[in-house]
Short mmCIF file of C-alpha atoms in Angstrom, two decimals:
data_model
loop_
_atom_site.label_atom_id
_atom_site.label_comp_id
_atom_site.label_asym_id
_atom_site.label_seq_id
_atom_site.Cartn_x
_atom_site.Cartn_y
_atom_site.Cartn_z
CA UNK A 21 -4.62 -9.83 -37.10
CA UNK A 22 -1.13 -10.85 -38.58
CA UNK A 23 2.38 -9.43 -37.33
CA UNK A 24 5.70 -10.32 -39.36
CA UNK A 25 7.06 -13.47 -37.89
CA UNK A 26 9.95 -12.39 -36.99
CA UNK A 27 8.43 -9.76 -34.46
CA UNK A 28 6.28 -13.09 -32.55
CA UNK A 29 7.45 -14.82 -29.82
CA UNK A 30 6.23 -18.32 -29.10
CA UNK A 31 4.87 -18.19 -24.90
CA UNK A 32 2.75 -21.67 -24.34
CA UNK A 33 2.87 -21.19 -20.69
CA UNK A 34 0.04 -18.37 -21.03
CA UNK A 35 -2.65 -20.20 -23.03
CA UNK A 36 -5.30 -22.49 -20.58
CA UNK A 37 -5.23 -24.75 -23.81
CA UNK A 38 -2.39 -26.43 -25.26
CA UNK A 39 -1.86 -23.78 -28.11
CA UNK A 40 0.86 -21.27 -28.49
CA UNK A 41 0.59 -17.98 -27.89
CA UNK A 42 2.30 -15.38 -29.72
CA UNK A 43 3.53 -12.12 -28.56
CA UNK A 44 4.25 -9.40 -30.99
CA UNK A 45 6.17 -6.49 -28.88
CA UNK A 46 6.20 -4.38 -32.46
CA UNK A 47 3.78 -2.08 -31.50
CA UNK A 48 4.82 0.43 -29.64
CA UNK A 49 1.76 1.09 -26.99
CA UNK A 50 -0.46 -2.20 -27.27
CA UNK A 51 1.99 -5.35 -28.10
CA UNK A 52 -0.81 -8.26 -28.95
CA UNK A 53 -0.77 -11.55 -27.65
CA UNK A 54 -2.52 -13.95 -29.73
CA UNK A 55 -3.18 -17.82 -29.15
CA UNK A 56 -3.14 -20.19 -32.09
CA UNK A 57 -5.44 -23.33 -32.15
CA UNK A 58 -8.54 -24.86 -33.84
CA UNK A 59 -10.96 -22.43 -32.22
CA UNK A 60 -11.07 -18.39 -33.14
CA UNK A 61 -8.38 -16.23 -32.68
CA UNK A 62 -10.07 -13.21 -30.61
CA UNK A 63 -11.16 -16.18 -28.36
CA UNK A 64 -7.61 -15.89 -26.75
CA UNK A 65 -6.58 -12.58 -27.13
CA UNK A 66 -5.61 -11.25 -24.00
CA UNK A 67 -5.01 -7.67 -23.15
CA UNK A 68 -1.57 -6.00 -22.54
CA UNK A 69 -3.08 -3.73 -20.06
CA UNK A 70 -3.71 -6.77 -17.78
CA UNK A 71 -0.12 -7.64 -17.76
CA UNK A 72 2.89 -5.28 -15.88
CA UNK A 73 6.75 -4.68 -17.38
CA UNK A 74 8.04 -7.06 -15.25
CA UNK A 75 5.41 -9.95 -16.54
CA UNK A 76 5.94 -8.76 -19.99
CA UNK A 77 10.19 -9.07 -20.22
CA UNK A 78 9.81 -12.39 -18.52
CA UNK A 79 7.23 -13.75 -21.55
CA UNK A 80 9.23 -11.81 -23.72
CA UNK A 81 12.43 -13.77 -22.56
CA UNK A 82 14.41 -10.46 -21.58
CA UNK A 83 16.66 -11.80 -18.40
CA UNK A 84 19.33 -9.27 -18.50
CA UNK A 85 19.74 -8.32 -14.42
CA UNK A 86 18.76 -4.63 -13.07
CA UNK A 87 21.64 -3.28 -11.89
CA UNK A 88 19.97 0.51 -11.58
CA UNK A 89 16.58 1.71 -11.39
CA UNK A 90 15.43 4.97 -13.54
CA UNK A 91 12.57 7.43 -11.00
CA UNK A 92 10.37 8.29 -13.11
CA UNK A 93 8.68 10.66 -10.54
CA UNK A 94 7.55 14.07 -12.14
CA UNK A 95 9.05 13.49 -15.44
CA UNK A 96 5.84 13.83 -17.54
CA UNK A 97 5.79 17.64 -16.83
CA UNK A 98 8.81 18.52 -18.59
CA UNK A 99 7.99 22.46 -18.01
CA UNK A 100 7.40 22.33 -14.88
CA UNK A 101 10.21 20.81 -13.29
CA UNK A 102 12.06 24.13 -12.03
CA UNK A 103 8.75 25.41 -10.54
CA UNK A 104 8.43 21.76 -8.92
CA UNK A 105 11.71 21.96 -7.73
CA UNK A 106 11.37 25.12 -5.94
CA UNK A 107 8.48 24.20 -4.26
CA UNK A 108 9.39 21.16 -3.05
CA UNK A 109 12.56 22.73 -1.70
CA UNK A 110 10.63 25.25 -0.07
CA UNK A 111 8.55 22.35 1.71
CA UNK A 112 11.51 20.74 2.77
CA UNK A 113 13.18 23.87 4.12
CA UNK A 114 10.31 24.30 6.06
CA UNK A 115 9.90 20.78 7.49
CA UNK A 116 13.49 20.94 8.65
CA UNK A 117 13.16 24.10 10.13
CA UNK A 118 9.77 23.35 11.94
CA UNK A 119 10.60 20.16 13.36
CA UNK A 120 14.09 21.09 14.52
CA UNK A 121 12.87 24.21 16.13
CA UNK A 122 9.90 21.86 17.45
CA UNK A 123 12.42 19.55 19.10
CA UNK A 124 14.57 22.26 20.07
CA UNK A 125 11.89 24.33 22.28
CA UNK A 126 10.81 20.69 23.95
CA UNK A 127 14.38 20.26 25.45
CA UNK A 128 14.93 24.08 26.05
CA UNK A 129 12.04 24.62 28.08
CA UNK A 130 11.36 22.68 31.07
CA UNK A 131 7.61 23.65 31.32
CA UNK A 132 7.57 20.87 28.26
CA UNK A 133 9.13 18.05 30.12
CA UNK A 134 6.26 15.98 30.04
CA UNK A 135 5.13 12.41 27.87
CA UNK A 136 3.76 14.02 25.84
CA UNK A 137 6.20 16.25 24.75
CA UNK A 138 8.81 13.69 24.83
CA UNK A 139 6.81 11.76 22.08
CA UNK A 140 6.06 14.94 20.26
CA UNK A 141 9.92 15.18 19.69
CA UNK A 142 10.46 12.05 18.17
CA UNK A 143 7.31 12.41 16.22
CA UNK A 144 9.52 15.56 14.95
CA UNK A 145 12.89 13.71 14.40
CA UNK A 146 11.05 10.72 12.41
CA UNK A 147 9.26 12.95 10.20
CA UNK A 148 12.74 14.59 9.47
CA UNK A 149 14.30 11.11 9.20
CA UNK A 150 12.14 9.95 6.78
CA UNK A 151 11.17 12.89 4.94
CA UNK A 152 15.12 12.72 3.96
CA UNK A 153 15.08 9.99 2.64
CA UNK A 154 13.13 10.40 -0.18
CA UNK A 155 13.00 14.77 -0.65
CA UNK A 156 16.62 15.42 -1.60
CA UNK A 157 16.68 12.78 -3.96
CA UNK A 158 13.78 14.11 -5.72
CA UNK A 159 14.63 17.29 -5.85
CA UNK A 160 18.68 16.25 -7.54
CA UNK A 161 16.08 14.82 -10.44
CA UNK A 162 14.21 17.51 -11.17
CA UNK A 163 17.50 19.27 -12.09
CA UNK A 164 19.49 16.35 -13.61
CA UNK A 165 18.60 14.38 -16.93
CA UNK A 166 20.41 11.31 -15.05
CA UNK A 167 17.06 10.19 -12.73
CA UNK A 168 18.97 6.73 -11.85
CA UNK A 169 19.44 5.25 -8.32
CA UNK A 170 21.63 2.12 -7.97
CA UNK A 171 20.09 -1.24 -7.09
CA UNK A 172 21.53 -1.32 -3.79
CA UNK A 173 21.21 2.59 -3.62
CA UNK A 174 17.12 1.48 -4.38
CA UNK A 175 17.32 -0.71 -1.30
CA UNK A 176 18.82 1.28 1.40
CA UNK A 177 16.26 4.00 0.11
CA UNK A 178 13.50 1.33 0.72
CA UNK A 179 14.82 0.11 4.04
CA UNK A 180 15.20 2.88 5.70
CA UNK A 181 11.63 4.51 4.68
CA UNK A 182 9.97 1.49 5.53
CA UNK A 183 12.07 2.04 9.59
CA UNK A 184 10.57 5.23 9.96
CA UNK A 185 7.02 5.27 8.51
CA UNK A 186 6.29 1.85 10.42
CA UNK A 187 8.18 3.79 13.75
CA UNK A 188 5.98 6.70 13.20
CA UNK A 189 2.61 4.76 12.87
CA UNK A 190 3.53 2.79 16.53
CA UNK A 191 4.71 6.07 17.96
CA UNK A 192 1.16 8.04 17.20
CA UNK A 193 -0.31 4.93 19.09
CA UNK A 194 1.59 5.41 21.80
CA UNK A 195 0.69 9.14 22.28
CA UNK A 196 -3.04 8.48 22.08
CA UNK A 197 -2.30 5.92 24.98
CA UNK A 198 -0.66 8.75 26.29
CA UNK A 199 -3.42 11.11 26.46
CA UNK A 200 -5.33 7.84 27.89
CA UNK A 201 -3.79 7.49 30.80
CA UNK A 202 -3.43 11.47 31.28
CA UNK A 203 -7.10 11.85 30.90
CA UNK A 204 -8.83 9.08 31.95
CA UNK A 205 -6.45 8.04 34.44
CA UNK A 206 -5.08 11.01 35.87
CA UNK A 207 -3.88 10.33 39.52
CA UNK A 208 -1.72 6.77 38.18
CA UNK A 209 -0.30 9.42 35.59
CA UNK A 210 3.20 9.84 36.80
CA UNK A 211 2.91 6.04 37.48
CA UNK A 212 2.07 4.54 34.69
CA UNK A 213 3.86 7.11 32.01
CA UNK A 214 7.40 6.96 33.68
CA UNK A 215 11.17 7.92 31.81
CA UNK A 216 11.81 4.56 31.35
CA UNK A 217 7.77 3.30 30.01
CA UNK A 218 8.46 6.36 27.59
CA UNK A 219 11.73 4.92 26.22
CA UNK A 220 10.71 1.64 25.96
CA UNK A 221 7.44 2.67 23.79
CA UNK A 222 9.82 4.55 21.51
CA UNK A 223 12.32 1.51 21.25
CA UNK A 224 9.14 -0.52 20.44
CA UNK A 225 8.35 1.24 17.42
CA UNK A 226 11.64 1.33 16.17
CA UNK A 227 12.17 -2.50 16.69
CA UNK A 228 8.25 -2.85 14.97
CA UNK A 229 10.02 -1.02 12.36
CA UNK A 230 13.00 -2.66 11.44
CA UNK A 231 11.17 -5.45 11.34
CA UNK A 232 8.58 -4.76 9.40
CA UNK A 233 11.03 -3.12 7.32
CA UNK A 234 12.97 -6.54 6.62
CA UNK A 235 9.82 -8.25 5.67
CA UNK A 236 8.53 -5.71 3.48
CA UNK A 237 12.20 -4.88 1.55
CA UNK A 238 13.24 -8.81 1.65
CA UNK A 239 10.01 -9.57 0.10
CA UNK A 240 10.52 -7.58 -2.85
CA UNK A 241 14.50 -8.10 -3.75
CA UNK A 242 14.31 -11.40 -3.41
CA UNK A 243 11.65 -11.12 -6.66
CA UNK A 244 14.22 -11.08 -9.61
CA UNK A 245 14.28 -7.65 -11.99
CA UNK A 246 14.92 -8.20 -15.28
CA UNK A 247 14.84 -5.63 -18.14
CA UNK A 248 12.17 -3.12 -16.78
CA UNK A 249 13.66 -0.55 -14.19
CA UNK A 250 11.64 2.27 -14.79
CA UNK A 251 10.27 3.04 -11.52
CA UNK A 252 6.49 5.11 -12.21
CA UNK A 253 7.51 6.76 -8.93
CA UNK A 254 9.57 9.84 -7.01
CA UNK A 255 11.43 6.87 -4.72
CA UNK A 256 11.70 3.04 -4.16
CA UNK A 257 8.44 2.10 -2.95
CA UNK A 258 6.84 -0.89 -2.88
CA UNK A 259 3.81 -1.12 -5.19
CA UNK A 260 5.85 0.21 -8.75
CA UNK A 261 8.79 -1.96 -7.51
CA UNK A 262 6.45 -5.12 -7.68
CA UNK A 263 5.34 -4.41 -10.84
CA UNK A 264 8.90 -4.75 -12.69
CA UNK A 265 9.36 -7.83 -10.87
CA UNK A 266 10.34 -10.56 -13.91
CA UNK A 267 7.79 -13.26 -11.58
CA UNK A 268 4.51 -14.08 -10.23
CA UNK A 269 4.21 -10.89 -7.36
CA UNK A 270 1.08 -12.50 -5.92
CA UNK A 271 2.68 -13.93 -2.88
CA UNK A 272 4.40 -10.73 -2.42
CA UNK A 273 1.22 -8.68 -2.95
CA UNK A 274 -0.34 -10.88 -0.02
CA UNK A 275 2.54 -10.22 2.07
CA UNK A 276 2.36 -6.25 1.54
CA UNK A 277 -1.20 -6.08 1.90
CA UNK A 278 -0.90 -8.19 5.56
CA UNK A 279 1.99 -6.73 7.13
CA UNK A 280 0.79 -3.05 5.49
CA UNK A 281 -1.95 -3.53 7.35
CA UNK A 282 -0.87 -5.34 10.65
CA UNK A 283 1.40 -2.25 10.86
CA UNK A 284 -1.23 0.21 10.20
CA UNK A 285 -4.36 -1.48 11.73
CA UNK A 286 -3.26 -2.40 14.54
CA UNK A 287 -1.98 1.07 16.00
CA UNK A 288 -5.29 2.33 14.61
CA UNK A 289 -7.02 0.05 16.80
CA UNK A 290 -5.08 1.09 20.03
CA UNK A 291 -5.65 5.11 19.08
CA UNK A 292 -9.30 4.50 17.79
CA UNK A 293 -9.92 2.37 21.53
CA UNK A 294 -7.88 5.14 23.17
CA UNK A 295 -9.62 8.53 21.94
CA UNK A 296 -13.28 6.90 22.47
CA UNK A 297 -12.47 6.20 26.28
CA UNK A 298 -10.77 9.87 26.35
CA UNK A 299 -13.76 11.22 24.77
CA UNK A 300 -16.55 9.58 27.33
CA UNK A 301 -14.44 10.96 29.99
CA UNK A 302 -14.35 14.43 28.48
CA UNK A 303 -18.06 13.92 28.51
CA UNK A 304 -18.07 13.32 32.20
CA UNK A 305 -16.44 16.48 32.96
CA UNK A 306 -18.04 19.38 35.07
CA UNK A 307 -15.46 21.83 33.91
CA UNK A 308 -16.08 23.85 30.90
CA UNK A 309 -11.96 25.04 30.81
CA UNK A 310 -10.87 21.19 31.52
CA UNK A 311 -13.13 20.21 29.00
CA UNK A 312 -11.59 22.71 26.48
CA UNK A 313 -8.10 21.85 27.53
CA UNK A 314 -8.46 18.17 26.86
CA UNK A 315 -9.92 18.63 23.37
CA UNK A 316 -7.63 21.05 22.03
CA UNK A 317 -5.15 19.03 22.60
CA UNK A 318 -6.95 15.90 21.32
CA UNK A 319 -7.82 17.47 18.57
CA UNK A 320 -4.64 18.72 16.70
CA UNK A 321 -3.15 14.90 17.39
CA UNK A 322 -6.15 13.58 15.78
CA UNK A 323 -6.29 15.39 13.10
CA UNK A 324 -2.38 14.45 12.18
CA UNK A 325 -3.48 10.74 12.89
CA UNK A 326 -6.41 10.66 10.34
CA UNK A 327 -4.31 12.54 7.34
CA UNK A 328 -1.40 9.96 8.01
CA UNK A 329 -3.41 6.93 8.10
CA UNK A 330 -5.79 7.77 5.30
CA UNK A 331 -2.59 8.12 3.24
CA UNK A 332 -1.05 5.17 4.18
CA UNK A 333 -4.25 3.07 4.15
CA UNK A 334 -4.72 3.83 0.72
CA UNK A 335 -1.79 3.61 -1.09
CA UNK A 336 -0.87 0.18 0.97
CA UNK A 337 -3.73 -1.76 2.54
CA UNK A 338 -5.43 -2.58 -0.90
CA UNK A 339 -5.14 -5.31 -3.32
CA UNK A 340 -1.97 -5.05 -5.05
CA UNK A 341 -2.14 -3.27 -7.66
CA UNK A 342 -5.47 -1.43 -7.44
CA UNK A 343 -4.37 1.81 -7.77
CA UNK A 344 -2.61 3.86 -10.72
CA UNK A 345 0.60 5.48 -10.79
CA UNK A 346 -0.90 8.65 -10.42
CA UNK A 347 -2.95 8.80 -7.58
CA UNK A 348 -0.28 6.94 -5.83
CA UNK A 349 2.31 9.57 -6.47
CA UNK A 350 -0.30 12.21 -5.43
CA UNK A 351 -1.22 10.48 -2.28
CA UNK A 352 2.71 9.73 -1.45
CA UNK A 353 3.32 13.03 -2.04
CA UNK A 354 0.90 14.10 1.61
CA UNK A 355 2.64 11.29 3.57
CA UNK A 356 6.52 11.81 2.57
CA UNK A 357 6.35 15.33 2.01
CA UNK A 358 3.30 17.64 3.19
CA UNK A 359 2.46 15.80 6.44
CA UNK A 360 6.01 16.01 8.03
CA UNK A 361 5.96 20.18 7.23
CA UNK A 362 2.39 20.03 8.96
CA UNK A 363 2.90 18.42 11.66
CA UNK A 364 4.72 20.92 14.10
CA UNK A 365 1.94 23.25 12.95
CA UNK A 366 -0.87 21.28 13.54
CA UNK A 367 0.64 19.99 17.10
CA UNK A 368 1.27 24.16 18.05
CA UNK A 369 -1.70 26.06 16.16
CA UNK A 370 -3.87 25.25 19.55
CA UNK A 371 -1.37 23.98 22.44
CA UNK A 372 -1.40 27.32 24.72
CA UNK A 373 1.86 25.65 26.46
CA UNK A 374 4.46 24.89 23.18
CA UNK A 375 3.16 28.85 21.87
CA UNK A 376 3.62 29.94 25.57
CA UNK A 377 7.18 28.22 25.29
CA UNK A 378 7.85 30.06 21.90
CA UNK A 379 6.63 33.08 23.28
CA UNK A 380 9.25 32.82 26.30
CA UNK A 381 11.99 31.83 23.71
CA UNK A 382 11.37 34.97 22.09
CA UNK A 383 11.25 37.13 24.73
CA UNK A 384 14.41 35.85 26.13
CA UNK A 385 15.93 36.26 22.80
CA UNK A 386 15.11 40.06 21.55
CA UNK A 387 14.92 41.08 25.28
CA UNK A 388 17.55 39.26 27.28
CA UNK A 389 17.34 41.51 30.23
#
């Protein structure tokens, strides 16, 4: 195959043989890169596909620094983007509205001054925390042409994400320890699962947080971006940031994949540990209403567990790289957006005390004497 010579560009870092390879960006879906020497040409050819933006401006010798980023997001469904936008605000209405009216019955009503309750509520402020940062955002670009975020706008966006979905995934461990000690462990209850044990759990996930959130966002900006900025993505995240990065992102593919999983793993481990003790010593119970009591409530925490980690796990603890832009925007979608609205649901649709709270709210409301 021939290109015109002024379209090649002479790379002999890629070939494993001391020829020169030549890179013709000319066509405009499936740029060839060819290496000349004694033996055949197709010998060398190497695919595009195998290569991302980021490796592609650096072989193409594009340096020019990223000052802004372009979110992609939703943007292939030009027709759609008004319906999209309405129901995405309609999600976030209602995630707003659920968890603040969640948090707002816990401190109102003094039959839910327990623990658990306690960690329900920040469960409720972190999934408004970092639900926000990445919803309003993507609902501006469905309405504007202008999808851009600034570099450092990119960053913050990153950072603070990375705070409250690492917070989250320490605080969900600490309410299946939690229902540990209240289950298994009943009489050393009020010992164990004191004000201040409470607090510091919470402060422990935030700390886990920020610091797995300076790791994660420090090992991609310190990658350089030059050229590509098109982000195959609704927000900053990690995996389409890596793959405009104008280096090698092996290193930093190791580095997400450990910490993604230290930080995902390891509260799995203590929840996983937790709910199989909790569920030999529902076993050993005589009483068929105890029994009940104890798996209802089990139940609707479980159930938010396993959707949040089964997004999580998949779009981060993988080999870099492994899955398209797609699926990764679809699974994002349950763990930034549809999981936060669910949430106060699932943690009410069965709890006989937070709909006995509501119901007392209500009453007191339409029929205050």
């Amino acid at each position: 195959m021939s290109f015109p010579l002024c379209t090649m560009l002479p790379i002999s870092i890629l070939c494993k043989k001391p020829y020169t390879c030549l890179y013709s960006p000319s066509l405009s879906y499936a740029p060839q890169w060819t290496c000349l020497g004694n033996s055949h040409l197709s010998d060398y050819h190497l695919s595009p596909l195998q290569m991302t933006p980021g490796e592609l401006a650096l072989a193409s010798g594009n340096h020019t620094p990223v000052t802004q980023f372009i979110l992609l997001g939703f943007s292939s469904y030009p027709d759609l983007q008004e319906l999209l936008f309405v129901t995405f605000l309609l999600v976030y209405v209602i995630t707003v509205t659920g968890n603040l009216g969640m948090m707002a019955l816990i401190f109102t009503d003094s039959h839910l001054h327990s623990p658990m309750y306690f960690f329900l509520s920040v469960l409720s402020f972190l999934d408004i925390c970092y639900s926000s940062v990445v919803t309003p955002k993507l609902l501006a670009n469905f309405l504007a042409s202008d999808k851009t975020i600034s570099f450092e706008g990119c960053v913050v966006q990153l950072t603070f994400f990375v705070v409250h979905v690492t917070a989250e995934s320490f605080l969900l461990a600490s309410m299946a320890y939690d229902r540990f000690v209240a289950i298994c462990q009943p009489l050393r209850y009020g010992l164990v699962m004191t004000k201040e044990t409470c607090l510091q759990l919470v402060a422990a996930s935030y700390a886990l947080g920020g610091a797995n959130s300076a790791i994660q966002t420090g090992n991609v900006f310190a990658l350089p971006f030059c050229g590509p900025n098109q982000v195959t993505h609704y927000f900053c995240d990690i995996p389409p940031l890596l793959r405009l990065a104008c280096a090698n992102t092996a290193t930093a593919g190791v580095v997400l994949y450990i910490f993604s999983a230290l930080v995902t793993l390891l509260p799995a481990a203590v929840i996983l540990t937790s709910y199989s003790l909790v569920l030999v010593a529902i076993g050993r119970m005589r009483s068929a209403a105890g029994r009940e009591k104890a798996l209802s409530t089990c139940a609707s925490h479980f159930l938010a567990i396993a959707i949040f980690y089964g997004t999580v796990v998949f779009t981060y603890v993988q080999p870099h790289g492994s899955t398209n832009d797609t699926n990764g925007q679809i699974v994002s979608v349950f763990y930034t957006i549809i999981i936060p609205m669910l949430n106060p649901f699932i943690y009410s649709f069965r709890n006989k005390e937070v709909k006995g709270a509501l119901k007392r709210k209500l009453q007191v409301s339409i029929f205050p004497c």
